[in-house]
Amino acid sequence: MRIIAGKFRSRLIEMVPLESTKETSDKVRGAVFNSLGLRVQDANVLDLFAGSGSYGLEAISRGASYALFNDIKLGAYQIISKNVSLLKVNDVTKILN
């Protein structure tokens, strides 16, 4: 999976290797963010049932000021932590389990 646009454009992030977690395709995520437009700029974002954290990380990439991730699955929590560290956005994110 990859970040679609913004400062992390084309950066790859890890997906959650669980069958119970379904990732949103790049195409659908792109459509959601294109419909939001500039409203993402400086926003505080909640990525609930976060999975890999792709929505929150996409928002940060597009200019959101903060993202809060939440997922009940430990595997998802660990992948989000990896992805946040990979993109070096620990200071503007929080991850809950």
Short mmCIF file of N, CA, C and O in Angstrom, two decimals:
data_model
loop_
_atom_site.label_atom_id
_atom_site.label_comp_id
_atom_site.label_asym_id
_atom_site.label_seq_id
_atom_site.Cartn_x
_atom_site.Cartn_y
_atom_site.Cartn_z
N MET A 1 0.85 -1.16 0.00
CA MET A 1 0.00 0.00 0.00
C MET A 1 0.90 1.23 0.00
O MET A 1 1.99 1.21 0.54
N ARG A 2 0.39 2.30 -0.58
CA ARG A 2 1.20 3.51 -0.69
C ARG A 2 0.40 4.74 -0.31
O ARG A 2 -0.83 4.73 -0.34
N ILE A 3 1.10 5.81 0.04
CA ILE A 3 0.48 7.11 0.27
C ILE A 3 0.27 7.73 -1.11
O ILE A 3 1.17 7.71 -1.95
N ILE A 4 -0.89 8.29 -1.34
CA ILE A 4 -1.27 8.76 -2.68
C ILE A 4 -0.73 10.14 -3.02
O ILE A 4 -0.24 10.37 -4.12
N ALA A 5 -0.84 11.08 -2.07
CA ALA A 5 -0.47 12.47 -2.39
C ALA A 5 0.15 13.15 -1.18
O ALA A 5 0.17 12.60 -0.08
N GLY A 6 0.64 14.35 -1.40
CA GLY A 6 1.22 15.14 -0.32
C GLY A 6 2.71 14.90 -0.16
O GLY A 6 3.37 14.38 -1.05
N LYS A 7 3.22 15.27 1.01
CA LYS A 7 4.66 15.21 1.22
C LYS A 7 5.22 13.80 1.28
O LYS A 7 6.41 13.59 1.09
N PHE A 8 4.37 12.80 1.53
CA PHE A 8 4.83 11.40 1.55
C PHE A 8 4.37 10.63 0.30
O PHE A 8 4.35 9.40 0.29
N ARG A 9 4.02 11.35 -0.73
CA ARG A 9 3.50 10.74 -1.96
C ARG A 9 4.40 9.60 -2.44
O ARG A 9 5.63 9.72 -2.45
N SER A 10 3.77 8.49 -2.79
CA SER A 10 4.41 7.28 -3.31
C SER A 10 5.20 6.49 -2.28
O SER A 10 5.80 5.48 -2.63
N ARG A 11 5.22 6.92 -1.03
CA ARG A 11 5.90 6.14 0.02
C ARG A 11 5.07 4.91 0.34
O ARG A 11 3.85 4.99 0.48
N LEU A 12 5.72 3.78 0.46
CA LEU A 12 5.04 2.53 0.78
C LEU A 12 4.88 2.39 2.29
O LEU A 12 5.78 2.76 3.05
N ILE A 13 3.73 1.87 2.70
CA ILE A 13 3.50 1.55 4.10
C ILE A 13 3.08 0.09 4.18
O ILE A 13 2.59 -0.49 3.21
N GLU A 14 3.29 -0.50 5.34
CA GLU A 14 2.95 -1.91 5.53
C GLU A 14 1.46 -2.07 5.75
O GLU A 14 0.79 -1.21 6.32
N MET A 15 0.95 -3.22 5.30
CA MET A 15 -0.45 -3.57 5.51
C MET A 15 -0.54 -4.56 6.66
O MET A 15 0.42 -5.24 6.98
N VAL A 16 -1.71 -4.65 7.27
CA VAL A 16 -1.94 -5.58 8.36
C VAL A 16 -2.15 -6.98 7.77
O VAL A 16 -3.02 -7.16 6.93
N PRO A 17 -1.36 -7.96 8.18
CA PRO A 17 -1.46 -9.30 7.60
C PRO A 17 -2.53 -10.17 8.27
O PRO A 17 -2.29 -11.33 8.58
N LEU A 18 -3.70 -9.61 8.50
CA LEU A 18 -4.79 -10.34 9.11
C LEU A 18 -5.95 -10.42 8.14
O LEU A 18 -6.31 -9.42 7.51
N GLU A 19 -6.57 -11.60 8.02
CA GLU A 19 -7.71 -11.75 7.12
C GLU A 19 -8.91 -10.94 7.59
O GLU A 19 -9.76 -10.55 6.79
N SER A 20 -9.00 -10.68 8.88
CA SER A 20 -10.13 -9.93 9.42
C SER A 20 -10.01 -8.42 9.18
O SER A 20 -10.94 -7.68 9.46
N THR A 21 -8.88 -7.97 8.67
CA THR A 21 -8.67 -6.55 8.37
C THR A 21 -8.65 -6.34 6.87
O THR A 21 -7.84 -6.92 6.17
N LYS A 22 -9.56 -5.53 6.38
CA LYS A 22 -9.65 -5.23 4.95
C LYS A 22 -9.18 -3.81 4.70
O LYS A 22 -9.75 -2.86 5.22
N GLU A 23 -8.13 -3.68 3.94
CA GLU A 23 -7.58 -2.36 3.63
C GLU A 23 -8.40 -1.69 2.52
O GLU A 23 -8.85 -2.36 1.60
N THR A 24 -8.54 -0.39 2.61
CA THR A 24 -9.21 0.38 1.57
C THR A 24 -8.24 0.57 0.41
O THR A 24 -7.07 0.90 0.62
N SER A 25 -8.73 0.38 -0.80
CA SER A 25 -7.85 0.52 -1.97
C SER A 25 -7.39 1.97 -2.15
O SER A 25 -8.03 2.91 -1.67
N ASP A 26 -6.28 2.12 -2.85
CA ASP A 26 -5.76 3.46 -3.15
C ASP A 26 -6.80 4.30 -3.88
O ASP A 26 -6.95 5.49 -3.62
N LYS A 27 -7.52 3.67 -4.79
CA LYS A 27 -8.51 4.38 -5.60
C LYS A 27 -9.63 4.96 -4.72
O LYS A 27 -10.00 6.13 -4.87
N VAL A 28 -10.15 4.16 -3.81
CA VAL A 28 -11.22 4.62 -2.93
C VAL A 28 -10.71 5.70 -1.97
O VAL A 28 -11.35 6.74 -1.77
N ARG A 29 -9.54 5.47 -1.38
CA ARG A 29 -8.96 6.46 -0.47
C ARG A 29 -8.71 7.77 -1.19
O ARG A 29 -8.97 8.85 -0.66
N GLY A 30 -8.23 7.70 -2.43
CA GLY A 30 -8.01 8.90 -3.23
C GLY A 30 -9.31 9.66 -3.48
O GLY A 30 -9.34 10.89 -3.40
N ALA A 31 -10.38 8.92 -3.76
CA ALA A 31 -11.68 9.56 -3.99
C ALA A 31 -12.18 10.27 -2.74
O ALA A 31 -12.71 11.39 -2.81
N VAL A 32 -12.01 9.64 -1.59
CA VAL A 32 -12.43 10.26 -0.32
C VAL A 32 -11.67 11.56 -0.09
O VAL A 32 -12.26 12.61 0.19
N PHE A 33 -10.35 11.52 -0.24
CA PHE A 33 -9.55 12.72 0.02
C PHE A 33 -9.76 13.79 -1.06
O PHE A 33 -9.71 14.98 -0.75
N ASN A 34 -10.01 13.40 -2.28
CA ASN A 34 -10.31 14.39 -3.31
C ASN A 34 -11.63 15.10 -3.02
O ASN A 34 -11.76 16.29 -3.28
N SER A 35 -12.59 14.39 -2.45
CA SER A 35 -13.86 15.03 -2.11
C SER A 35 -13.71 15.96 -0.90
O SER A 35 -14.42 16.96 -0.78
N LEU A 36 -12.78 15.66 -0.01
CA LEU A 36 -12.53 16.54 1.15
C LEU A 36 -11.76 17.80 0.76
O LEU A 36 -11.91 18.83 1.41
N GLY A 37 -10.94 17.68 -0.26
CA GLY A 37 -10.19 18.84 -0.74
C GLY A 37 -9.31 19.46 0.32
O GLY A 37 -8.62 18.77 1.07
N LEU A 38 -9.35 20.76 0.43
CA LEU A 38 -8.48 21.50 1.35
C LEU A 38 -8.91 21.45 2.80
O LEU A 38 -8.22 21.97 3.68
N ARG A 39 -10.07 20.83 3.07
CA ARG A 39 -10.53 20.74 4.47
C ARG A 39 -9.60 19.89 5.34
O ARG A 39 -9.68 19.94 6.56
N VAL A 40 -8.72 19.13 4.71
CA VAL A 40 -7.77 18.31 5.46
C VAL A 40 -6.65 19.17 6.04
O VAL A 40 -6.10 18.84 7.10
N GLN A 41 -6.34 20.28 5.40
CA GLN A 41 -5.27 21.17 5.86
C GLN A 41 -5.50 21.58 7.31
O GLN A 41 -6.58 22.03 7.68
N ASP A 42 -4.49 21.38 8.15
CA ASP A 42 -4.50 21.76 9.57
C ASP A 42 -5.59 21.09 10.41
O ASP A 42 -5.88 21.53 11.51
N ALA A 43 -6.18 20.02 9.91
CA ALA A 43 -7.24 19.31 10.63
C ALA A 43 -6.67 18.36 11.67
O ALA A 43 -5.53 17.92 11.57
N ASN A 44 -7.48 18.05 12.67
CA ASN A 44 -7.21 16.96 13.61
C ASN A 44 -8.03 15.78 13.11
O ASN A 44 -9.24 15.90 12.92
N VAL A 45 -7.37 14.64 12.90
CA VAL A 45 -8.00 13.50 12.25
C VAL A 45 -8.10 12.32 13.20
O VAL A 45 -7.14 12.03 13.92
N LEU A 46 -9.25 11.64 13.20
CA LEU A 46 -9.44 10.41 13.93
C LEU A 46 -9.52 9.27 12.93
O LEU A 46 -10.41 9.25 12.07
N ASP A 47 -8.58 8.34 13.00
CA ASP A 47 -8.59 7.15 12.14
C ASP A 47 -9.05 5.99 13.03
O ASP A 47 -8.25 5.33 13.68
N LEU A 48 -10.35 5.78 13.07
CA LEU A 48 -10.97 4.76 13.91
C LEU A 48 -11.02 3.46 13.15
O LEU A 48 -11.29 3.46 11.94
N PHE A 49 -10.79 2.33 13.80
CA PHE A 49 -10.65 1.03 13.13
C PHE A 49 -9.54 1.16 12.08
O PHE A 49 -9.71 0.86 10.91
N ALA A 50 -8.40 1.65 12.52
CA ALA A 50 -7.35 2.17 11.65
C ALA A 50 -6.65 1.15 10.75
O ALA A 50 -6.13 1.53 9.70
N GLY A 51 -6.59 -0.11 11.14
CA GLY A 51 -5.88 -1.07 10.30
C GLY A 51 -4.41 -0.72 10.20
O GLY A 51 -3.69 -0.72 11.19
N SER A 52 -3.97 -0.35 9.01
CA SER A 52 -2.57 0.05 8.81
C SER A 52 -2.34 1.53 9.11
O SER A 52 -1.20 1.99 9.14
N GLY A 53 -3.41 2.28 9.31
CA GLY A 53 -3.30 3.72 9.55
C GLY A 53 -3.24 4.53 8.27
O GLY A 53 -2.89 5.71 8.28
N SER A 54 -3.64 3.93 7.16
CA SER A 54 -3.50 4.59 5.86
C SER A 54 -4.29 5.90 5.75
O SER A 54 -3.80 6.86 5.17
N TYR A 55 -5.50 5.95 6.32
CA TYR A 55 -6.29 7.20 6.23
C TYR A 55 -5.61 8.32 7.02
O TYR A 55 -5.47 9.44 6.53
N GLY A 56 -5.23 8.05 8.23
CA GLY A 56 -4.57 9.07 9.05
C GLY A 56 -3.24 9.51 8.48
O GLY A 56 -2.93 10.70 8.47
N LEU A 57 -2.47 8.56 7.97
CA LEU A 57 -1.17 8.91 7.37
C LEU A 57 -1.35 9.69 6.08
O LEU A 57 -0.59 10.61 5.79
N GLU A 58 -2.37 9.35 5.31
CA GLU A 58 -2.68 10.11 4.09
C GLU A 58 -3.05 11.54 4.47
O GLU A 58 -2.62 12.51 3.82
N ALA A 59 -3.84 11.68 5.54
CA ALA A 59 -4.24 13.02 5.99
C ALA A 59 -3.03 13.83 6.43
O ALA A 59 -2.90 15.01 6.07
N ILE A 60 -2.13 13.23 7.20
CA ILE A 60 -0.90 13.92 7.63
C ILE A 60 -0.09 14.33 6.40
O ILE A 60 0.41 15.45 6.31
N SER A 61 0.01 13.43 5.43
CA SER A 61 0.75 13.73 4.21
C SER A 61 0.15 14.92 3.47
O SER A 61 0.87 15.70 2.86
N ARG A 62 -1.16 15.06 3.54
CA ARG A 62 -1.86 16.14 2.84
C ARG A 62 -2.01 17.40 3.68
O ARG A 62 -2.70 18.33 3.30
N GLY A 63 -1.40 17.45 4.85
CA GLY A 63 -1.37 18.70 5.60
C GLY A 63 -2.15 18.72 6.91
O GLY A 63 -2.24 19.77 7.54
N ALA A 64 -2.73 17.60 7.32
CA ALA A 64 -3.41 17.58 8.62
C ALA A 64 -2.37 17.81 9.72
O ALA A 64 -1.21 17.42 9.59
N SER A 65 -2.79 18.44 10.80
CA SER A 65 -1.82 18.78 11.85
C SER A 65 -1.67 17.67 12.90
O SER A 65 -0.67 17.63 13.61
N TYR A 66 -2.64 16.75 12.99
CA TYR A 66 -2.60 15.71 14.01
C TYR A 66 -3.48 14.55 13.60
O TYR A 66 -4.54 14.75 13.00
N ALA A 67 -3.06 13.33 13.94
CA ALA A 67 -3.88 12.14 13.68
C ALA A 67 -3.88 11.24 14.90
O ALA A 67 -2.82 10.95 15.47
N LEU A 68 -5.06 10.81 15.30
CA LEU A 68 -5.23 9.85 16.38
C LEU A 68 -5.70 8.54 15.75
O LEU A 68 -6.72 8.51 15.05
N PHE A 69 -4.95 7.47 15.97
CA PHE A 69 -5.26 6.16 15.42
C PHE A 69 -5.82 5.28 16.53
O PHE A 69 -5.33 5.31 17.66
N ASN A 70 -6.81 4.44 16.19
CA ASN A 70 -7.32 3.49 17.16
C ASN A 70 -7.68 2.19 16.45
O ASN A 70 -8.33 2.21 15.40
N ASP A 71 -7.22 1.08 16.99
CA ASP A 71 -7.62 -0.23 16.51
C ASP A 71 -7.50 -1.21 17.66
O ASP A 71 -6.54 -1.15 18.44
N ILE A 72 -8.46 -2.10 17.79
CA ILE A 72 -8.49 -3.06 18.89
C ILE A 72 -7.51 -4.21 18.70
O ILE A 72 -7.07 -4.82 19.65
N LYS A 73 -7.13 -4.47 17.45
CA LYS A 73 -6.25 -5.61 17.15
C LYS A 73 -4.78 -5.24 17.41
O LYS A 73 -4.30 -4.22 16.91
N LEU A 74 -4.10 -6.08 18.17
CA LEU A 74 -2.70 -5.83 18.49
C LEU A 74 -1.83 -5.79 17.24
O LEU A 74 -0.94 -4.95 17.11
N GLY A 75 -2.10 -6.67 16.27
CA GLY A 75 -1.34 -6.67 15.02
C GLY A 75 -1.46 -5.35 14.27
O GLY A 75 -0.48 -4.84 13.73
N ALA A 76 -2.66 -4.78 14.26
CA ALA A 76 -2.87 -3.48 13.61
C ALA A 76 -2.11 -2.39 14.36
O ALA A 76 -1.47 -1.54 13.74
N TYR A 77 -2.18 -2.42 15.69
CA TYR A 77 -1.46 -1.44 16.51
C TYR A 77 0.04 -1.46 16.18
O TYR A 77 0.66 -0.42 16.03
N GLN A 78 0.59 -2.65 16.06
CA GLN A 78 2.02 -2.79 15.78
C GLN A 78 2.38 -2.26 14.39
O GLN A 78 3.40 -1.60 14.21
N ILE A 79 1.52 -2.54 13.40
CA ILE A 79 1.77 -2.06 12.03
C ILE A 79 1.65 -0.53 11.97
O ILE A 79 2.46 0.13 11.32
N ILE A 80 0.65 0.02 12.65
CA ILE A 80 0.52 1.49 12.68
C ILE A 80 1.78 2.10 13.29
O ILE A 80 2.32 3.08 12.76
N SER A 81 2.25 1.52 14.38
CA SER A 81 3.48 2.02 15.03
C SER A 81 4.66 2.00 14.07
O SER A 81 5.43 2.96 14.00
N LYS A 82 4.79 0.90 13.31
CA LYS A 82 5.86 0.81 12.32
C LYS A 82 5.73 1.89 11.25
O LYS A 82 6.70 2.54 10.88
N ASN A 83 4.50 2.06 10.74
CA ASN A 83 4.26 3.02 9.66
C ASN A 83 4.50 4.46 10.13
O ASN A 83 5.07 5.27 9.41
N VAL A 84 4.08 4.76 11.35
CA VAL A 84 4.30 6.10 11.92
C VAL A 84 5.80 6.36 12.06
O VAL A 84 6.29 7.43 11.72
N SER A 85 6.53 5.36 12.54
CA SER A 85 7.98 5.51 12.69
C SER A 85 8.67 5.63 11.34
O SER A 85 9.59 6.43 11.17
N LEU A 86 8.22 4.84 10.37
CA LEU A 86 8.78 4.87 9.03
C LEU A 86 8.69 6.26 8.41
O LEU A 86 9.64 6.75 7.80
N LEU A 87 7.55 6.93 8.61
CA LEU A 87 7.34 8.26 8.05
C LEU A 87 7.81 9.37 8.99
O LEU A 87 7.73 10.55 8.65
N LYS A 88 8.28 8.99 10.17
CA LYS A 88 8.80 9.94 11.16
C LYS A 88 7.78 11.02 11.54
O LYS A 88 8.08 12.22 11.53
N VAL A 89 6.55 10.57 11.85
CA VAL A 89 5.49 11.50 12.25
C VAL A 89 5.02 11.22 13.68
O VAL A 89 3.89 11.53 14.04
N ASN A 90 5.91 10.68 14.51
CA ASN A 90 5.57 10.35 15.90
C ASN A 90 5.08 11.58 16.68
O ASN A 90 4.24 11.45 17.56
N ASP A 91 5.61 12.74 16.35
CA ASP A 91 5.28 13.95 17.11
C ASP A 91 3.89 14.51 16.80
O ASP A 91 3.38 15.31 17.57
N VAL A 92 3.26 14.08 15.72
CA VAL A 92 1.93 14.59 15.37
C VAL A 92 0.87 13.48 15.34
O VAL A 92 -0.19 13.62 14.75
N THR A 93 1.19 12.36 16.00
CA THR A 93 0.26 11.22 16.03
C THR A 93 0.19 10.62 17.42
O THR A 93 1.09 10.79 18.23
N LYS A 94 -0.90 9.90 17.65
CA LYS A 94 -1.06 9.10 18.86
C LYS A 94 -1.78 7.82 18.43
O LYS A 94 -2.70 7.86 17.62
N ILE A 95 -1.36 6.69 19.02
CA ILE A 95 -1.93 5.40 18.66
C ILE A 95 -2.53 4.78 19.90
O ILE A 95 -1.87 4.66 20.93
N LEU A 96 -3.80 4.38 19.81
CA LEU A 96 -4.49 3.73 20.92
C LEU A 96 -4.85 2.31 20.54
O LEU A 96 -5.14 2.03 19.39
N ASN A 97 -4.89 1.45 21.54
CA ASN A 97 -5.29 0.06 21.34
C ASN A 97 -6.37 -0.27 22.33
O ASN A 97 -6.21 -0.17 23.50
#
